[in-house]
C-alpha positions as CSV (number, residue, x, y, z in Angstrom):
1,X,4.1,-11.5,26.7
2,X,1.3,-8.9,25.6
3,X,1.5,-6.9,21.7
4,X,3.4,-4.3,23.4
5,X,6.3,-6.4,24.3
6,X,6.3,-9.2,21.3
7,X,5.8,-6.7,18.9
8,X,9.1,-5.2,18.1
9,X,10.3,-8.9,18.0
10,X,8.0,-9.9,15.2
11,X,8.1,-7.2,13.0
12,X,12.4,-7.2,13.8
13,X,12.4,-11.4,12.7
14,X,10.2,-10.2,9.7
15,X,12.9,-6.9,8.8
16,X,15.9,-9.2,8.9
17,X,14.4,-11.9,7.0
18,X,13.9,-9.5,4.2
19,X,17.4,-8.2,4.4
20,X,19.0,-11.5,4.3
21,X,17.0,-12.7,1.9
22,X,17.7,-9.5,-0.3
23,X,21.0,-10.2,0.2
24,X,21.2,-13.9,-0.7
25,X,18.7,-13.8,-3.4
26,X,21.1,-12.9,-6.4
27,X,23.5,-15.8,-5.3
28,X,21.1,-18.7,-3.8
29,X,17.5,-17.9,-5.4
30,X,15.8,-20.6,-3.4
31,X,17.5,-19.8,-0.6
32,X,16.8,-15.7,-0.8
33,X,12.8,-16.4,-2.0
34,X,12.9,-18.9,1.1
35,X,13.7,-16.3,3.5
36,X,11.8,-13.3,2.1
37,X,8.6,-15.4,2.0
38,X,9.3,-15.9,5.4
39,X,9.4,-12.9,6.8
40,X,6.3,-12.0,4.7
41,X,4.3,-15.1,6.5
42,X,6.0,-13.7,9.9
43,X,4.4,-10.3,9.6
44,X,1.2,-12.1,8.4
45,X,1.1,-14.2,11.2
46,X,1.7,-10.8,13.8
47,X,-1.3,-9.3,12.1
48,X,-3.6,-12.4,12.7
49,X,-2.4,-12.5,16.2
50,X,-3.5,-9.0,17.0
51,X,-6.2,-9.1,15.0
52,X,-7.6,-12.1,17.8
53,X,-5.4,-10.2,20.5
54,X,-7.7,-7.6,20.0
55,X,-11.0,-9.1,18.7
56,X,-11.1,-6.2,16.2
57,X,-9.6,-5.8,12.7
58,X,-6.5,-4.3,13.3
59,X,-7.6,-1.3,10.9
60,X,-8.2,1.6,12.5
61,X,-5.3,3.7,13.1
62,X,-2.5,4.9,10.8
63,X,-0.3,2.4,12.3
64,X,-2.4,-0.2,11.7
65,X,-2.9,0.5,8.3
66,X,1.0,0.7,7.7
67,X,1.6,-2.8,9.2
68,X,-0.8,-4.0,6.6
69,X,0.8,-2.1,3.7
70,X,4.3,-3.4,5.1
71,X,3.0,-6.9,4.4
72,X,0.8,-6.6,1.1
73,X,3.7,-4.8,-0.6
74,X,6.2,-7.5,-1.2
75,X,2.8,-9.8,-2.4
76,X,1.7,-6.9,-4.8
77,X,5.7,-6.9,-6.0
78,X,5.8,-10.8,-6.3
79,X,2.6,-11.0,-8.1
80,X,3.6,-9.2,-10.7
81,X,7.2,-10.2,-10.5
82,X,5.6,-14.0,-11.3
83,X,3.4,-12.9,-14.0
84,X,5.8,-11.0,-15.9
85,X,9.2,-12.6,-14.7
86,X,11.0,-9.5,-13.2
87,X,12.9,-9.7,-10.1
88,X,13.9,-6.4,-9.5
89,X,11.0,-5.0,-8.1
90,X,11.3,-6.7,-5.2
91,X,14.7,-4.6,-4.5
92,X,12.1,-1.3,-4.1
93,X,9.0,-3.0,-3.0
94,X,10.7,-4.8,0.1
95,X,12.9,-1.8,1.6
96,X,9.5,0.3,1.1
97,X,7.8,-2.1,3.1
98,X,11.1,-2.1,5.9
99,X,10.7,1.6,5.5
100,X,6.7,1.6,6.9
101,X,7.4,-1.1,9.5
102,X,10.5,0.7,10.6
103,X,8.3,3.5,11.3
104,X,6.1,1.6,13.3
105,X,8.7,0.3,15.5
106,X,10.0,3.6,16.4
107,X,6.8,4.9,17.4
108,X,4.7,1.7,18.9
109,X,1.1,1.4,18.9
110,X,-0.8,1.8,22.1
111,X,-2.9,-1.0,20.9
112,X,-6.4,-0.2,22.0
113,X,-9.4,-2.8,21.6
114,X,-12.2,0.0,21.1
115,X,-13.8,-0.1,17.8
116,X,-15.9,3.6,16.9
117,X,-19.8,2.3,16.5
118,X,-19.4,3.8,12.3
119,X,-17.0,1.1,12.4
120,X,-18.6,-2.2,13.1
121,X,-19.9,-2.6,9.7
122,X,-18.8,-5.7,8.1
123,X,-17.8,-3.7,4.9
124,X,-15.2,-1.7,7.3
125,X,-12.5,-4.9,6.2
126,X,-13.4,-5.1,2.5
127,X,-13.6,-1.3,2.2
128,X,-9.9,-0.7,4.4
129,X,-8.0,-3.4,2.4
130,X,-9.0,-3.3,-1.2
131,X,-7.6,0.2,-0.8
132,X,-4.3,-0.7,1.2
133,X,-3.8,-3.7,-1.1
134,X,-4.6,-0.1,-4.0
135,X,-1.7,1.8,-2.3
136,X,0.8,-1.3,-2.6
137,X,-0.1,-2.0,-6.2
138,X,0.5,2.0,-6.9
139,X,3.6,2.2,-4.7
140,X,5.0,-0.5,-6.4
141,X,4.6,1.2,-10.0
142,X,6.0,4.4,-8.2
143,X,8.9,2.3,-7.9
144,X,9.1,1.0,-11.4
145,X,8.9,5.2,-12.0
146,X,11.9,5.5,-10.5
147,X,13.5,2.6,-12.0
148,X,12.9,3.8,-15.0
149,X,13.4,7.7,-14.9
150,X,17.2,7.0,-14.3
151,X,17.3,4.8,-17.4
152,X,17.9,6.0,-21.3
153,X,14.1,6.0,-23.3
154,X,14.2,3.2,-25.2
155,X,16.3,1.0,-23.1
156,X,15.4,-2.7,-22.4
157,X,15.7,-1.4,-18.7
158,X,13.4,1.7,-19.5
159,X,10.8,0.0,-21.5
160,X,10.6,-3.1,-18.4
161,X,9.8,-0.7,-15.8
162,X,7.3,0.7,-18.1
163,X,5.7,-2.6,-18.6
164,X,5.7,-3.6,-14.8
165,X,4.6,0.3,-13.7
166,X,1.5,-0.3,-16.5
167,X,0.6,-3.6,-14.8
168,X,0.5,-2.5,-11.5
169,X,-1.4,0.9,-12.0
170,X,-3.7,-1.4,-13.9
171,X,-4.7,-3.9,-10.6
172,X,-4.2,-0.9,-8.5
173,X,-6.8,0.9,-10.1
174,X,-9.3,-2.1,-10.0
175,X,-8.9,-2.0,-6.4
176,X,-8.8,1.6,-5.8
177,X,-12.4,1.8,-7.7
178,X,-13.8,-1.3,-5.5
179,X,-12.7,0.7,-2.4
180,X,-14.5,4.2,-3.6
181,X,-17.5,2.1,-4.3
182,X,-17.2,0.0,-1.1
183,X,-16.8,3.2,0.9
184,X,-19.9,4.8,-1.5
185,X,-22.3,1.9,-0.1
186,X,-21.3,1.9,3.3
187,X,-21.5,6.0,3.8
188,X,-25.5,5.6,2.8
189,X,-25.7,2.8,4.7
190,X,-23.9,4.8,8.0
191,X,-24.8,8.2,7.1
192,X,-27.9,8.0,4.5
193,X,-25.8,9.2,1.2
194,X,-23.4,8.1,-1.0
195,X,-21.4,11.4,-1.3
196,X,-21.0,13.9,1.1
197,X,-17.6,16.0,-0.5
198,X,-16.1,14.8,2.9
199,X,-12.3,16.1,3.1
200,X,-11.4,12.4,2.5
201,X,-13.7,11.4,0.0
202,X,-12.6,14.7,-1.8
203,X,-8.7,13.9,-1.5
204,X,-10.1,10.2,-2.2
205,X,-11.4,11.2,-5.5
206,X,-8.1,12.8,-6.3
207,X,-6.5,9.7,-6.5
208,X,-8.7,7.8,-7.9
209,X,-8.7,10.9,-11.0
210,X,-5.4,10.6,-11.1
211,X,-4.7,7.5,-11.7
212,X,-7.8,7.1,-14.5
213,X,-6.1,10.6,-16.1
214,X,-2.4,8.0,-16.2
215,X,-4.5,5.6,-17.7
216,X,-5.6,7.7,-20.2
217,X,-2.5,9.4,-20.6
218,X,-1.0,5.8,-21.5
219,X,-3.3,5.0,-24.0
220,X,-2.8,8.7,-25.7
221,X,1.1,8.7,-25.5
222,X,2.0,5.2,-25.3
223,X,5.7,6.1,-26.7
224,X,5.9,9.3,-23.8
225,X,7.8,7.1,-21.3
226,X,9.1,9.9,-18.9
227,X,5.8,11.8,-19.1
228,X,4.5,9.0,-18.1
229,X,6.9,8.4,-15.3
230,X,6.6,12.4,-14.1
231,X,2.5,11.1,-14.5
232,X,3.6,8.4,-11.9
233,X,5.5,10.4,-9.4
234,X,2.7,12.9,-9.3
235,X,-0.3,10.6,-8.8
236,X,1.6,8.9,-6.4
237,X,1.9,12.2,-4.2
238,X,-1.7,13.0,-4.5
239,X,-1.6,9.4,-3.1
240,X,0.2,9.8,0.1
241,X,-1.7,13.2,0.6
242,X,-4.7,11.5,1.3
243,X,-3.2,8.4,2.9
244,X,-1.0,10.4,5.6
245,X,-0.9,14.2,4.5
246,X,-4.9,14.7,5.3
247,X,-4.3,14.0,9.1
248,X,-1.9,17.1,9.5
249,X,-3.9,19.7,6.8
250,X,-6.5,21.9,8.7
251,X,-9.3,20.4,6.9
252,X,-8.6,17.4,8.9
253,X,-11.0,18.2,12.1
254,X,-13.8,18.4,9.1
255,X,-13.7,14.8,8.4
256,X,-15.0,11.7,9.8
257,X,-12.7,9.3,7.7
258,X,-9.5,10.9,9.5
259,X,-7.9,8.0,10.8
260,X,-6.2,8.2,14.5
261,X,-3.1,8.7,15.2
């Protein structure tokens, strides 16, 4: 059975794992971690098999990149569920993840093996994932923005999802910054400069502003909770603008980091 036809049956197993185990969590907590780690390791294990299917990194088209985000999400979530003893974010972080490998499955990869000559550089991994495991911890504490924008200020609820969206923007910044510098290195070592104000370096900085300026706002306005929620919600717009957005903007054909379709 080739990608094309085991696919849907992989990433299906992994999407009703989560569900059940969503569902049996509150009830049987063994039993509900059990199943959600399981579908996690399911969709890991579909990523290692095209990743030798193909003898490429499965990284080079959008679809690509939201199987990985699919699977790093609930980790991102469960890491700082762990540290910090919250379960709830995994009630965001896992139907977000369903949500990008639903997408996937209703419009299958073609699954090509070429790899672009730019691309064969051994920081194309490094550089791809410390950015998509970025975009999990930063959708994660877009979550806890929500969460927390329907609760009172000054609510235990409220002041939890402030703590857990702090955390996460916190790691997801440390990664963000290794992928601009990652992607810095490798451009002079592809193109012979650091910094070119390509369209996606441009929207790349963006993000990476954006999430420094919530940092910052943070530290001046620690007692601001919904500003820094409406902080959240922003940055993570700017976000998905120059994950997805850049592709379909006319400043697209202008850039050599668009990825394909």
């Amino acid at each position: 059975m080739n990608l094309i036809q085991s696919f849907p049956y992989a990433a299906g197993f992994a999407l009703f794992s989560w569900a059940l185990g969503l569902v049996v969590f509150p009830r049987k907590r063994p039993l509900g971690i059990a199943l959600l780690s399981l579908g996690t390791v399911a969709l890991g294990g579909l990523l290692a098999t095209i990743w030798l299917t193909l003898e490429r990194p499965p990284l080079r088209t959008l679809g690509e990149t939201r199987l990985w985000y699919a699977f790093m999400l609930p980790i991102a979530a469960s890491v700082v569920c762990l540290r910090w003893k919250m379960v709830w974010p995994l009630y965001y972080a896992i139907p977000l993840a369903g949500v990008f490998l639903g997408i996937n499955l209703a419009h299958p990869e073609s699954w090509d093996r070429t790899l672009m000559p730019a691309l064969r550089s051994v920081l194309f991994v490094p550089h791809v994932l410390a950015y998509l495991l970025a975009y999990a911890f930063l959708s994660a504490a877009f979550a806890a923005s929500v969460r927390g924008w329907r609760s009172p200020v000054g609510s235990d609820r409220c002041e939890q999802a402030l703590e857990f969206a702090d955390r996460s923007v916190q790691i997801g910044f440390a990664f963000l910054t290794l992928g601009l510098c990652i992607g810095a290195i490798w451009a002079k070592e592809a193109w012979g400069h650091y910094w070119a104000w390509d369209p996606k370096e441009t929207w790349a900085l963006l993000t990476w502003l954006g999430y420094l300026a919530y940092l910052h706002f943070r530290l001046q306005h620690p007692l601001q909770a919904k500003g820094a929620f409406l902080f959240l919600s922003a940055a993570w717009i700017v976000l998905l603008l120059c994950w997805f957005g850049l592709n379909h903007m006319p400043i697209a054909d202008q850039s050599v980091h668009t990825y394909t379709r």
